[in-house]
PDB file of C-alpha atoms in Angstrom:
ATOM      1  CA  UNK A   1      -5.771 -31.462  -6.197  1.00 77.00           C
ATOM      2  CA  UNK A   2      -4.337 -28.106  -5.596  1.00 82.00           C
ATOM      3  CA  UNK A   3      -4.894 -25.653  -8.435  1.00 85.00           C
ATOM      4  CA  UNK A   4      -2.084 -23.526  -9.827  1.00 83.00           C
ATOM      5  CA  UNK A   5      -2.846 -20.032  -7.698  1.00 88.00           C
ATOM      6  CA  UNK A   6      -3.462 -22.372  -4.369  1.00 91.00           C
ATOM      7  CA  UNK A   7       0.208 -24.114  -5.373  1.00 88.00           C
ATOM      8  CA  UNK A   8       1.868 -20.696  -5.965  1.00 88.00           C
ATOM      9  CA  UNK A   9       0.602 -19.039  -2.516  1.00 93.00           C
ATOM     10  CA  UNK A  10       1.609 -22.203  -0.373  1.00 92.00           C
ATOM     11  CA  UNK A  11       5.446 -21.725  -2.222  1.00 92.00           C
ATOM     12  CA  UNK A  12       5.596 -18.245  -1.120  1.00 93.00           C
ATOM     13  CA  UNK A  13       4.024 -18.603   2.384  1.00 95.00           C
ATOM     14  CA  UNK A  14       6.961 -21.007   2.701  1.00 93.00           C
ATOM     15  CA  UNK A  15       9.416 -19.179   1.641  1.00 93.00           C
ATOM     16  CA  UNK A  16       8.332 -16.631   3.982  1.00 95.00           C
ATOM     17  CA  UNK A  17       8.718 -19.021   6.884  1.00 95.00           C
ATOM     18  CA  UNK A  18      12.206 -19.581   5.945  1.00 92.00           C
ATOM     19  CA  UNK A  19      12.828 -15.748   5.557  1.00 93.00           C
ATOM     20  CA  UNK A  20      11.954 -15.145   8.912  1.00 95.00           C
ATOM     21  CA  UNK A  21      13.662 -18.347  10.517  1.00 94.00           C
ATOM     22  CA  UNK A  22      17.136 -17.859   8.435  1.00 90.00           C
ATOM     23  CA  UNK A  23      16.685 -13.940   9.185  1.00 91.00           C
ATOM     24  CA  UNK A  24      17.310 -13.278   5.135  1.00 90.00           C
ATOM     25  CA  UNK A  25      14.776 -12.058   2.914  1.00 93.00           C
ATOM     26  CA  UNK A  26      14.189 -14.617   0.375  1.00 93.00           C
ATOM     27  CA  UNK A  27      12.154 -14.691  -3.111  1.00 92.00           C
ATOM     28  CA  UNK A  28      11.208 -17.429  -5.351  1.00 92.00           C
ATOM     29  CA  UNK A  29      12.970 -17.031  -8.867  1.00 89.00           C
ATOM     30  CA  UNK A  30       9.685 -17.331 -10.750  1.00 87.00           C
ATOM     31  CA  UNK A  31      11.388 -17.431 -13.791  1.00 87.00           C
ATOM     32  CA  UNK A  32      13.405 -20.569 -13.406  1.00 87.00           C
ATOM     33  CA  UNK A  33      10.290 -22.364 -12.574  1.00 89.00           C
ATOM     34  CA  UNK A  34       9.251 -25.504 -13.712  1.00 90.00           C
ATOM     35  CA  UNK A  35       6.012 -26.773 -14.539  1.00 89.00           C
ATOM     36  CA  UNK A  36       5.058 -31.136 -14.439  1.00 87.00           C
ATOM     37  CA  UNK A  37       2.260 -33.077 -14.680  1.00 85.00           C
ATOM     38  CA  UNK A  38       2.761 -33.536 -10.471  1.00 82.00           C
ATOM     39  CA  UNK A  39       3.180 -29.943  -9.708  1.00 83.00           C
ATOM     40  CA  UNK A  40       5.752 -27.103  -9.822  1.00 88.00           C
ATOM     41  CA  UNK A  41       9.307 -27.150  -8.803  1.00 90.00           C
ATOM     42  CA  UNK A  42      10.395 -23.590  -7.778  1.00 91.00           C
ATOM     43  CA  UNK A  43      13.621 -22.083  -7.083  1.00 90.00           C
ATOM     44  CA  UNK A  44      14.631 -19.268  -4.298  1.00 91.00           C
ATOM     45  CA  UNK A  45      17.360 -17.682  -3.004  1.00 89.00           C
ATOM     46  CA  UNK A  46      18.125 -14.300  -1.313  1.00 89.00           C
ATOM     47  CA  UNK A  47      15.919 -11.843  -2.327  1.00 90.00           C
ATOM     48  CA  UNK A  48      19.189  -9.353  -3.815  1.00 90.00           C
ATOM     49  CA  UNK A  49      20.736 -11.779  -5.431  1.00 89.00           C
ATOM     50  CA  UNK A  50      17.198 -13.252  -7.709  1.00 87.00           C
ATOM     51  CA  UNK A  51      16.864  -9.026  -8.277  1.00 87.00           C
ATOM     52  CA  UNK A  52      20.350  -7.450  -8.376  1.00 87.00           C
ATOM     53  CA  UNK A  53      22.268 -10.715  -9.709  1.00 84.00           C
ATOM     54  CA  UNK A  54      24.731 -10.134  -6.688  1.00 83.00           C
ATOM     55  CA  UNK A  55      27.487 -13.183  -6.119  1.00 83.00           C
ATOM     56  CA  UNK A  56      27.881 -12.170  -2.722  1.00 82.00           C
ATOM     57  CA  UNK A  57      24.694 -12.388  -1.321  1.00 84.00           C
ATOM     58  CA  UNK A  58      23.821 -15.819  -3.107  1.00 84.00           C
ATOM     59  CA  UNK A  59      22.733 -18.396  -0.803  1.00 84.00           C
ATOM     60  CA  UNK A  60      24.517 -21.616  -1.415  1.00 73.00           C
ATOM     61  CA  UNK A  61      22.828 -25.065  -1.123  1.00 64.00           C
ATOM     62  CA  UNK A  62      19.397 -23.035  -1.842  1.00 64.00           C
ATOM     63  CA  UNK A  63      17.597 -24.876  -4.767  1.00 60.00           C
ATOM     64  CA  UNK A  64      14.733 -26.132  -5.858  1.00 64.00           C
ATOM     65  CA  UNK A  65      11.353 -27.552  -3.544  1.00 68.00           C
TER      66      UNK A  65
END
């Protein structure tokens, strides 16, 4: 089993895959989060709009993984 820090570093390493493939910079809204007894759901979306709170620059369809 994966522990927490190994879980967290595999979510972002993703999300930096997809940063460079969709050509947006994208960040992980840490604080919508969710801890379960199987893992950790996360949420991301454009890096300006998790910061800033900018309409324009969400990403639609981006969720959770």
């Amino acid at each position: 089993m994966l522990t927490e820090i190994e879980i967290i570093k595999t979510a972002k390493d993703y999300i930096k895959e997809l940063s460079q493939k969709w050509e947006t910079e994208l960040t992980i809204a840490e604080e919508h989060s969710i801890q379960k007894q199987y893992g950790v759901i996360f949420y991301f979306n454009s890096k300006k709009f998790i910061e800033d709170k900018i309409e324009n620059v969400r990403l639609i369809g981006c969720s959770h993984f």
